[in-house]
């Protein structure tokens, strides 16, 4: 292993350890906040604000580092179990935090925060199941990929037999190069479609991001929006524009793919 590879692997594992420690600290803080909400004489209620800020900071740090470990080349240097633990702890504590905050507001007869906290959990569970099913369906492509691999092996065997007969080896070189390109494309298919995409840690993180985006957006609407009539009109306009733009982008991408296939 080269020096660069060792340093990169060490950096990935160091960041993973730091992230796990920070996530555990956020879990401890959440427990302390829960004792305050429940009136357990463990932490003085006057520390609520300080603990709340500390929890937000620790979760924010985890949200910064975790994508670096899951969506950069550092991803390749971490064991599968480590990546799942990282995203799982982040999901558990990030979804428990709104529940604790909601419980605190429930004491003040404000149930909205707790309701949205539970809705975000429901969204997370639904998204995780949907993503996992979608990625599991990709596993069926293994059959086609296996057939592709078998065809490539047959081509290679045929080339080896032909090479023994042909006197001028240069005539076989283009066919050998084409076979090598086919093998490289097969490796890309395996890596991109079946290995990189089928990763529970990424599924959990994506579902968590969507769930928390819903939670933050819902609270922002409640806290900041005054004129709901204006919000309805604006939302409808944005929705139409979004669908139209997305459709146009999809059409352009489809035409490009058809052109490449032809």
PDB file of C-alpha atoms in Angstrom:
ATOM      1  CA  UNK A   1       0.000   0.000   0.000  1.00  0.00           C
ATOM      2  CA  UNK A   2       1.451   3.364  -1.016  1.00  0.00           C
ATOM      3  CA  UNK A   3       1.989   6.197   1.413  1.00  0.00           C
ATOM      4  CA  UNK A   4      -0.933   8.183  -0.041  1.00  0.00           C
ATOM      5  CA  UNK A   5      -3.236   5.197   0.357  1.00  0.00           C
ATOM      6  CA  UNK A   6      -2.154   4.716   3.974  1.00  0.00           C
ATOM      7  CA  UNK A   7      -2.666   8.376   4.801  1.00  0.00           C
ATOM      8  CA  UNK A   8      -6.081   8.417   3.114  1.00  0.00           C
ATOM      9  CA  UNK A   9      -7.166   5.268   4.925  1.00  0.00           C
ATOM     10  CA  UNK A  10      -5.952   6.714   8.215  1.00  0.00           C
ATOM     11  CA  UNK A  11      -7.825   9.955   7.580  1.00  0.00           C
ATOM     12  CA  UNK A  12     -11.040   8.095   6.760  1.00  0.00           C
ATOM     13  CA  UNK A  13     -10.863   5.981   9.905  1.00  0.00           C
ATOM     14  CA  UNK A  14      -9.906   8.977  12.059  1.00  0.00           C
ATOM     15  CA  UNK A  15     -12.897  10.957  10.783  1.00  0.00           C
ATOM     16  CA  UNK A  16     -15.139   7.931  11.356  1.00  0.00           C
ATOM     17  CA  UNK A  17     -13.958   7.620  14.977  1.00  0.00           C
ATOM     18  CA  UNK A  18     -14.435  11.360  15.565  1.00  0.00           C
ATOM     19  CA  UNK A  19     -17.932  11.213  14.069  1.00  0.00           C
ATOM     20  CA  UNK A  20     -18.965   8.245  16.207  1.00  0.00           C
ATOM     21  CA  UNK A  21     -17.656   9.976  19.347  1.00  0.00           C
ATOM     22  CA  UNK A  22     -19.525  13.181  18.461  1.00  0.00           C
ATOM     23  CA  UNK A  23     -22.706  11.206  17.765  1.00  0.00           C
ATOM     24  CA  UNK A  24     -22.440   9.391  21.103  1.00  0.00           C
ATOM     25  CA  UNK A  25     -21.977  12.753  22.838  1.00  0.00           C
ATOM     26  CA  UNK A  26     -25.131  14.023  21.155  1.00  0.00           C
ATOM     27  CA  UNK A  27     -26.935  10.905  22.392  1.00  0.00           C
ATOM     28  CA  UNK A  28     -25.807  11.587  25.958  1.00  0.00           C
ATOM     29  CA  UNK A  29     -26.989  15.184  25.660  1.00  0.00           C
ATOM     30  CA  UNK A  30     -30.362  14.017  24.359  1.00  0.00           C
ATOM     31  CA  UNK A  31     -30.678  11.747  27.401  1.00  0.00           C
ATOM     32  CA  UNK A  32     -29.896  14.693  29.686  1.00  0.00           C
ATOM     33  CA  UNK A  33     -32.530  16.811  27.951  1.00  0.00           C
ATOM     34  CA  UNK A  34     -35.033  13.984  28.352  1.00  0.00           C
ATOM     35  CA  UNK A  35     -34.428  13.858  32.101  1.00  0.00           C
ATOM     36  CA  UNK A  36     -35.127  17.586  32.299  1.00  0.00           C
ATOM     37  CA  UNK A  37     -38.370  17.226  30.334  1.00  0.00           C
ATOM     38  CA  UNK A  38     -39.516  14.340  32.515  1.00  0.00           C
ATOM     39  CA  UNK A  39     -38.612  16.182  35.714  1.00  0.00           C
ATOM     40  CA  UNK A  40     -36.004  13.620  36.762  1.00  0.00           C
ATOM     41  CA  UNK A  41     -33.548  15.125  39.233  1.00  0.00           C
ATOM     42  CA  UNK A  42     -30.424  14.478  37.230  1.00  0.00           C
ATOM     43  CA  UNK A  43     -29.661  17.760  35.433  1.00  0.00           C
ATOM     44  CA  UNK A  44     -30.885  21.184  36.552  1.00  0.00           C
ATOM     45  CA  UNK A  45     -33.528  22.663  34.199  1.00  0.00           C
ATOM     46  CA  UNK A  46     -31.438  25.833  33.950  1.00  0.00           C
ATOM     47  CA  UNK A  47     -28.988  23.899  31.739  1.00  0.00           C
ATOM     48  CA  UNK A  48     -31.648  23.252  29.075  1.00  0.00           C
ATOM     49  CA  UNK A  49     -30.553  26.021  26.697  1.00  0.00           C
ATOM     50  CA  UNK A  50     -26.862  25.187  26.993  1.00  0.00           C
ATOM     51  CA  UNK A  51     -27.485  21.484  26.420  1.00  0.00           C
ATOM     52  CA  UNK A  52     -29.804  22.229  23.494  1.00  0.00           C
ATOM     53  CA  UNK A  53     -27.112  24.334  21.793  1.00  0.00           C
ATOM     54  CA  UNK A  54     -24.509  21.641  22.441  1.00  0.00           C
ATOM     55  CA  UNK A  55     -26.789  19.013  20.906  1.00  0.00           C
ATOM     56  CA  UNK A  56     -27.354  21.140  17.803  1.00  0.00           C
ATOM     57  CA  UNK A  57     -23.607  21.687  17.408  1.00  0.00           C
ATOM     58  CA  UNK A  58     -22.745  17.980  17.760  1.00  0.00           C
ATOM     59  CA  UNK A  59     -25.429  16.912  15.303  1.00  0.00           C
ATOM     60  CA  UNK A  60     -24.347  19.637  12.876  1.00  0.00           C
ATOM     61  CA  UNK A  61     -20.738  18.424  13.029  1.00  0.00           C
ATOM     62  CA  UNK A  62     -21.917  14.875  12.386  1.00  0.00           C
ATOM     63  CA  UNK A  63     -23.960  16.040   9.402  1.00  0.00           C
ATOM     64  CA  UNK A  64     -20.871  17.748   7.977  1.00  0.00           C
ATOM     65  CA  UNK A  65     -18.483  14.812   8.346  1.00  0.00           C
ATOM     66  CA  UNK A  66     -20.824  11.914   7.507  1.00  0.00           C
ATOM     67  CA  UNK A  67     -21.447  12.940   3.857  1.00  0.00           C
ATOM     68  CA  UNK A  68     -17.679  13.275   3.413  1.00  0.00           C
ATOM     69  CA  UNK A  69     -17.288   9.668   4.483  1.00  0.00           C
ATOM     70  CA  UNK A  70     -20.214   8.371   2.413  1.00  0.00           C
ATOM     71  CA  UNK A  71     -19.954  10.358  -0.832  1.00  0.00           C
ATOM     72  CA  UNK A  72     -16.226  11.000  -1.348  1.00  0.00           C
ATOM     73  CA  UNK A  73     -13.305   8.649  -2.132  1.00  0.00           C
ATOM     74  CA  UNK A  74     -12.912   8.195   1.635  1.00  0.00           C
ATOM     75  CA  UNK A  75     -15.916   5.883   1.316  1.00  0.00           C
ATOM     76  CA  UNK A  76     -13.722   3.135  -0.150  1.00  0.00           C
ATOM     77  CA  UNK A  77     -11.465   2.995   2.918  1.00  0.00           C
ATOM     78  CA  UNK A  78     -14.150   2.319   5.524  1.00  0.00           C
ATOM     79  CA  UNK A  79     -15.580  -1.086   6.448  1.00  0.00           C
ATOM     80  CA  UNK A  80     -19.236  -1.633   5.627  1.00  0.00           C
ATOM     81  CA  UNK A  81     -20.184  -2.020   9.298  1.00  0.00           C
ATOM     82  CA  UNK A  82     -18.536   1.299  10.208  1.00  0.00           C
ATOM     83  CA  UNK A  83     -20.505   3.171   7.541  1.00  0.00           C
ATOM     84  CA  UNK A  84     -23.793   1.637   8.657  1.00  0.00           C
ATOM     85  CA  UNK A  85     -23.059   2.481  12.302  1.00  0.00           C
ATOM     86  CA  UNK A  86     -22.234   6.091  11.363  1.00  0.00           C
ATOM     87  CA  UNK A  87     -25.451   6.692   9.463  1.00  0.00           C
ATOM     88  CA  UNK A  88     -27.599   4.683  11.901  1.00  0.00           C
ATOM     89  CA  UNK A  89     -26.454   6.587  14.995  1.00  0.00           C
ATOM     90  CA  UNK A  90     -26.880   9.878  13.161  1.00  0.00           C
ATOM     91  CA  UNK A  91     -30.403   8.914  12.126  1.00  0.00           C
ATOM     92  CA  UNK A  92     -31.436   7.761  15.607  1.00  0.00           C
ATOM     93  CA  UNK A  93     -30.175  10.833  17.446  1.00  0.00           C
ATOM     94  CA  UNK A  94     -31.235  13.313  14.745  1.00  0.00           C
ATOM     95  CA  UNK A  95     -34.798  11.989  14.837  1.00  0.00           C
ATOM     96  CA  UNK A  96     -34.910  11.778  18.630  1.00  0.00           C
ATOM     97  CA  UNK A  97     -33.799  15.392  19.009  1.00  0.00           C
ATOM     98  CA  UNK A  98     -37.030  16.862  17.520  1.00  0.00           C
ATOM     99  CA  UNK A  99     -39.049  14.506  19.738  1.00  0.00           C
ATOM    100  CA  UNK A 100     -37.312  15.812  22.864  1.00  0.00           C
ATOM    101  CA  UNK A 101     -37.855  19.398  21.737  1.00  0.00           C
ATOM    102  CA  UNK A 102     -41.498  18.582  21.014  1.00  0.00           C
ATOM    103  CA  UNK A 103     -41.945  17.099  24.478  1.00  0.00           C
ATOM    104  CA  UNK A 104     -40.603  20.287  25.991  1.00  0.00           C
ATOM    105  CA  UNK A 105     -43.053  22.407  23.992  1.00  0.00           C
ATOM    106  CA  UNK A 106     -45.866  20.000  24.891  1.00  0.00           C
ATOM    107  CA  UNK A 107     -45.421  21.093  28.494  1.00  0.00           C
ATOM    108  CA  UNK A 108     -46.373  24.562  27.224  1.00  0.00           C
ATOM    109  CA  UNK A 109     -49.507  23.192  25.501  1.00  0.00           C
ATOM    110  CA  UNK A 110     -47.904  23.463  22.065  1.00  0.00           C
ATOM    111  CA  UNK A 111     -48.192  20.092  20.311  1.00  0.00           C
ATOM    112  CA  UNK A 112     -47.137  21.125  16.799  1.00  0.00           C
ATOM    113  CA  UNK A 113     -43.431  20.472  17.320  1.00  0.00           C
ATOM    114  CA  UNK A 114     -44.066  16.973  18.639  1.00  0.00           C
ATOM    115  CA  UNK A 115     -46.495  16.177  15.822  1.00  0.00           C
ATOM    116  CA  UNK A 116     -44.003  17.177  13.150  1.00  0.00           C
ATOM    117  CA  UNK A 117     -41.279  15.227  14.972  1.00  0.00           C
ATOM    118  CA  UNK A 118     -43.329  12.033  14.749  1.00  0.00           C
ATOM    119  CA  UNK A 119     -44.228  12.767  11.118  1.00  0.00           C
ATOM    120  CA  UNK A 120     -40.557  13.096  10.280  1.00  0.00           C
ATOM    121  CA  UNK A 121     -39.967   9.652  11.795  1.00  0.00           C
ATOM    122  CA  UNK A 122     -42.792   8.217   9.681  1.00  0.00           C
ATOM    123  CA  UNK A 123     -41.317   9.843   6.565  1.00  0.00           C
ATOM    124  CA  UNK A 124     -37.884   8.452   7.415  1.00  0.00           C
ATOM    125  CA  UNK A 125     -39.240   4.919   7.802  1.00  0.00           C
ATOM    126  CA  UNK A 126     -41.241   5.125   4.576  1.00  0.00           C
ATOM    127  CA  UNK A 127     -38.331   6.565   2.585  1.00  0.00           C
ATOM    128  CA  UNK A 128     -35.930   3.954   3.923  1.00  0.00           C
ATOM    129  CA  UNK A 129     -38.240   1.117   2.895  1.00  0.00           C
ATOM    130  CA  UNK A 130     -38.835   2.659  -0.541  1.00  0.00           C
ATOM    131  CA  UNK A 131     -35.141   3.283  -1.195  1.00  0.00           C
ATOM    132  CA  UNK A 132     -34.205  -0.193  -0.034  1.00  0.00           C
ATOM    133  CA  UNK A 133     -36.799  -1.827  -2.279  1.00  0.00           C
ATOM    134  CA  UNK A 134     -35.641   0.255  -5.251  1.00  0.00           C
ATOM    135  CA  UNK A 135     -32.017  -0.650  -4.677  1.00  0.00           C
ATOM    136  CA  UNK A 136     -32.887  -4.297  -4.031  1.00  0.00           C
ATOM    137  CA  UNK A 137     -34.599  -4.447  -7.421  1.00  0.00           C
ATOM    138  CA  UNK A 138     -31.282  -3.435  -8.944  1.00  0.00           C
ATOM    139  CA  UNK A 139     -29.957  -6.733  -7.676  1.00  0.00           C
ATOM    140  CA  UNK A 140     -31.961  -8.453 -10.377  1.00  0.00           C
ATOM    141  CA  UNK A 141     -29.611  -6.876 -12.880  1.00  0.00           C
ATOM    142  CA  UNK A 142     -27.024  -9.326 -11.652  1.00  0.00           C
ATOM    143  CA  UNK A 143     -28.572 -11.925 -13.943  1.00  0.00           C
ATOM    144  CA  UNK A 144     -27.966  -9.782 -17.015  1.00  0.00           C
ATOM    145  CA  UNK A 145     -24.526  -8.778 -15.821  1.00  0.00           C
ATOM    146  CA  UNK A 146     -23.633 -12.435 -15.292  1.00  0.00           C
ATOM    147  CA  UNK A 147     -24.721 -13.236 -18.834  1.00  0.00           C
ATOM    148  CA  UNK A 148     -22.643 -10.304 -20.050  1.00  0.00           C
ATOM    149  CA  UNK A 149     -19.621 -11.629 -18.168  1.00  0.00           C
ATOM    150  CA  UNK A 150     -20.118 -15.125 -19.615  1.00  0.00           C
ATOM    151  CA  UNK A 151     -20.269 -13.689 -23.143  1.00  0.00           C
ATOM    152  CA  UNK A 152     -17.051 -11.754 -22.546  1.00  0.00           C
ATOM    153  CA  UNK A 153     -15.308 -14.885 -21.328  1.00  0.00           C
ATOM    154  CA  UNK A 154     -16.454 -16.764 -24.432  1.00  0.00           C
ATOM    155  CA  UNK A 155     -15.089 -13.963 -26.613  1.00  0.00           C
ATOM    156  CA  UNK A 156     -11.743 -14.086 -24.794  1.00  0.00           C
ATOM    157  CA  UNK A 157     -11.498 -17.866 -25.220  1.00  0.00           C
ATOM    158  CA  UNK A 158     -12.260 -17.496 -28.915  1.00  0.00           C
ATOM    159  CA  UNK A 159      -9.614 -14.804 -29.299  1.00  0.00           C
ATOM    160  CA  UNK A 160      -6.995 -16.981 -27.644  1.00  0.00           C
ATOM    161  CA  UNK A 161      -7.772 -19.823 -30.035  1.00  0.00           C
ATOM    162  CA  UNK A 162      -7.734 -17.528 -33.050  1.00  0.00           C
ATOM    163  CA  UNK A 163      -4.468 -15.935 -31.971  1.00  0.00           C
ATOM    164  CA  UNK A 164      -2.789 -19.341 -32.114  1.00  0.00           C
ATOM    165  CA  UNK A 165      -3.815 -19.768 -35.755  1.00  0.00           C
ATOM    166  CA  UNK A 166      -3.312 -16.265 -37.188  1.00  0.00           C
ATOM    167  CA  UNK A 167       0.245 -15.498 -38.213  1.00  0.00           C
ATOM    168  CA  UNK A 168      -0.040 -11.708 -38.160  1.00  0.00           C
ATOM    169  CA  UNK A 169      -1.015 -10.854 -34.588  1.00  0.00           C
ATOM    170  CA  UNK A 170      -1.740  -7.229 -35.541  1.00  0.00           C
ATOM    171  CA  UNK A 171      -4.986  -8.336 -37.151  1.00  0.00           C
ATOM    172  CA  UNK A 172      -6.224  -9.513 -33.767  1.00  0.00           C
ATOM    173  CA  UNK A 173      -5.166  -6.412 -31.820  1.00  0.00           C
ATOM    174  CA  UNK A 174      -8.364  -4.367 -32.524  1.00  0.00           C
ATOM    175  CA  UNK A 175     -10.521  -7.289 -31.393  1.00  0.00           C
ATOM    176  CA  UNK A 176      -8.448  -7.746 -28.243  1.00  0.00           C
ATOM    177  CA  UNK A 177      -8.746  -4.025 -27.461  1.00  0.00           C
ATOM    178  CA  UNK A 178     -12.516  -4.167 -27.968  1.00  0.00           C
ATOM    179  CA  UNK A 179     -12.686  -7.142 -25.620  1.00  0.00           C
ATOM    180  CA  UNK A 180     -10.653  -5.265 -22.998  1.00  0.00           C
ATOM    181  CA  UNK A 181     -13.007  -2.276 -23.246  1.00  0.00           C
ATOM    182  CA  UNK A 182     -15.958  -4.599 -22.749  1.00  0.00           C
ATOM    183  CA  UNK A 183     -14.362  -6.006 -19.591  1.00  0.00           C
ATOM    184  CA  UNK A 184     -13.754  -2.494 -18.259  1.00  0.00           C
ATOM    185  CA  UNK A 185     -17.368  -1.527 -18.930  1.00  0.00           C
ATOM    186  CA  UNK A 186     -18.479  -4.656 -17.095  1.00  0.00           C
ATOM    187  CA  UNK A 187     -16.424  -3.629 -14.060  1.00  0.00           C
ATOM    188  CA  UNK A 188     -18.011  -0.160 -14.119  1.00  0.00           C
ATOM    189  CA  UNK A 189     -21.499  -1.686 -14.245  1.00  0.00           C
ATOM    190  CA  UNK A 190     -20.737  -3.899 -11.253  1.00  0.00           C
ATOM    191  CA  UNK A 191     -19.195  -1.083  -9.228  1.00  0.00           C
ATOM    192  CA  UNK A 192     -21.728   1.650  -9.972  1.00  0.00           C
ATOM    193  CA  UNK A 193     -25.022  -0.180 -10.235  1.00  0.00           C
ATOM    194  CA  UNK A 194     -24.718  -3.116  -7.893  1.00  0.00           C
ATOM    195  CA  UNK A 195     -22.093  -2.270  -5.275  1.00  0.00           C
ATOM    196  CA  UNK A 196     -22.027   1.495  -4.728  1.00  0.00           C
ATOM    197  CA  UNK A 197     -25.776   1.979  -4.922  1.00  0.00           C
ATOM    198  CA  UNK A 198     -26.647  -1.000  -2.712  1.00  0.00           C
ATOM    199  CA  UNK A 199     -25.442   0.465   0.558  1.00  0.00           C
ATOM    200  CA  UNK A 200     -27.614   0.644   3.656  1.00  0.00           C
ATOM    201  CA  UNK A 201     -25.576   3.517   5.106  1.00  0.00           C
ATOM    202  CA  UNK A 202     -26.379   5.747   2.129  1.00  0.00           C
ATOM    203  CA  UNK A 203     -30.027   4.681   2.143  1.00  0.00           C
ATOM    204  CA  UNK A 204     -30.352   5.670   5.806  1.00  0.00           C
ATOM    205  CA  UNK A 205     -28.595   8.991   5.278  1.00  0.00           C
ATOM    206  CA  UNK A 206     -30.731   9.906   2.258  1.00  0.00           C
ATOM    207  CA  UNK A 207     -33.940   9.054   4.122  1.00  0.00           C
ATOM    208  CA  UNK A 208     -32.774  11.034   7.143  1.00  0.00           C
ATOM    209  CA  UNK A 209     -31.980  14.078   5.000  1.00  0.00           C
ATOM    210  CA  UNK A 210     -35.473  14.027   3.460  1.00  0.00           C
ATOM    211  CA  UNK A 211     -37.178  13.548   6.838  1.00  0.00           C
ATOM    212  CA  UNK A 212     -35.290  16.406   8.484  1.00  0.00           C
ATOM    213  CA  UNK A 213     -35.821  18.628   5.452  1.00  0.00           C
ATOM    214  CA  UNK A 214     -39.556  18.101   5.926  1.00  0.00           C
ATOM    215  CA  UNK A 215     -39.299  18.868   9.646  1.00  0.00           C
ATOM    216  CA  UNK A 216     -37.318  22.089   9.129  1.00  0.00           C
ATOM    217  CA  UNK A 217     -39.553  23.233   6.259  1.00  0.00           C
ATOM    218  CA  UNK A 218     -42.703  22.591   8.284  1.00  0.00           C
ATOM    219  CA  UNK A 219     -41.407  24.541  11.270  1.00  0.00           C
ATOM    220  CA  UNK A 220     -40.246  27.365   9.001  1.00  0.00           C
ATOM    221  CA  UNK A 221     -43.706  27.634   7.483  1.00  0.00           C
ATOM    222  CA  UNK A 222     -45.350  27.747  10.903  1.00  0.00           C
ATOM    223  CA  UNK A 223     -42.886  30.253  12.318  1.00  0.00           C
ATOM    224  CA  UNK A 224     -42.341  32.580   9.366  1.00  0.00           C
ATOM    225  CA  UNK A 225     -45.430  32.494   7.159  1.00  0.00           C
ATOM    226  CA  UNK A 226     -48.089  35.071   7.942  1.00  0.00           C
ATOM    227  CA  UNK A 227     -50.117  35.239   4.750  1.00  0.00           C
ATOM    228  CA  UNK A 228     -51.132  31.662   3.910  1.00  0.00           C
ATOM    229  CA  UNK A 229     -53.099  32.782   0.857  1.00  0.00           C
ATOM    230  CA  UNK A 230     -49.903  34.139  -0.660  1.00  0.00           C
ATOM    231  CA  UNK A 231     -48.127  30.908   0.319  1.00  0.00           C
ATOM    232  CA  UNK A 232     -50.709  28.787  -1.510  1.00  0.00           C
ATOM    233  CA  UNK A 233     -50.423  30.806  -4.725  1.00  0.00           C
ATOM    234  CA  UNK A 234     -46.636  30.832  -4.578  1.00  0.00           C
ATOM    235  CA  UNK A 235     -46.471  27.102  -3.874  1.00  0.00           C
ATOM    236  CA  UNK A 236     -48.704  26.260  -6.838  1.00  0.00           C
ATOM    237  CA  UNK A 237     -46.630  28.443  -9.173  1.00  0.00           C
ATOM    238  CA  UNK A 238     -43.366  26.945  -7.917  1.00  0.00           C
ATOM    239  CA  UNK A 239     -44.806  23.437  -8.266  1.00  0.00           C
ATOM    240  CA  UNK A 240     -45.788  23.993 -11.904  1.00  0.00           C
ATOM    241  CA  UNK A 241     -42.438  25.581 -12.743  1.00  0.00           C
ATOM    242  CA  UNK A 242     -40.580  22.745 -11.038  1.00  0.00           C
ATOM    243  CA  UNK A 243     -42.479  20.049 -12.959  1.00  0.00           C
ATOM    244  CA  UNK A 244     -42.052  21.845 -16.288  1.00  0.00           C
ATOM    245  CA  UNK A 245     -38.312  22.400 -15.791  1.00  0.00           C
ATOM    246  CA  UNK A 246     -37.797  18.817 -14.595  1.00  0.00           C
ATOM    247  CA  UNK A 247     -39.719  17.480 -17.610  1.00  0.00           C
ATOM    248  CA  UNK A 248     -37.602  19.549 -19.994  1.00  0.00           C
ATOM    249  CA  UNK A 249     -34.375  18.369 -18.363  1.00  0.00           C
ATOM    250  CA  UNK A 250     -35.584  14.771 -18.549  1.00  0.00           C
ATOM    251  CA  UNK A 251     -36.446  15.133 -22.239  1.00  0.00           C
ATOM    252  CA  UNK A 252     -32.988  16.545 -23.001  1.00  0.00           C
ATOM    253  CA  UNK A 253     -31.285  13.763 -21.082  1.00  0.00           C
ATOM    254  CA  UNK A 254     -33.433  11.122 -22.792  1.00  0.00           C
ATOM    255  CA  UNK A 255     -32.541  12.461 -26.249  1.00  0.00           C
ATOM    256  CA  UNK A 256     -28.855  12.456 -25.379  1.00  0.00           C
ATOM    257  CA  UNK A 257     -29.055   8.861 -24.200  1.00  0.00           C
ATOM    258  CA  UNK A 258     -30.902   7.810 -27.341  1.00  0.00           C
ATOM    259  CA  UNK A 259     -28.256   9.543 -29.462  1.00  0.00           C
ATOM    260  CA  UNK A 260     -25.488   7.707 -27.612  1.00  0.00           C
ATOM    261  CA  UNK A 261     -27.253   4.356 -27.922  1.00  0.00           C
ATOM    262  CA  UNK A 262     -27.769   4.841 -31.668  1.00  0.00           C
TER     263      UNK A 262
END
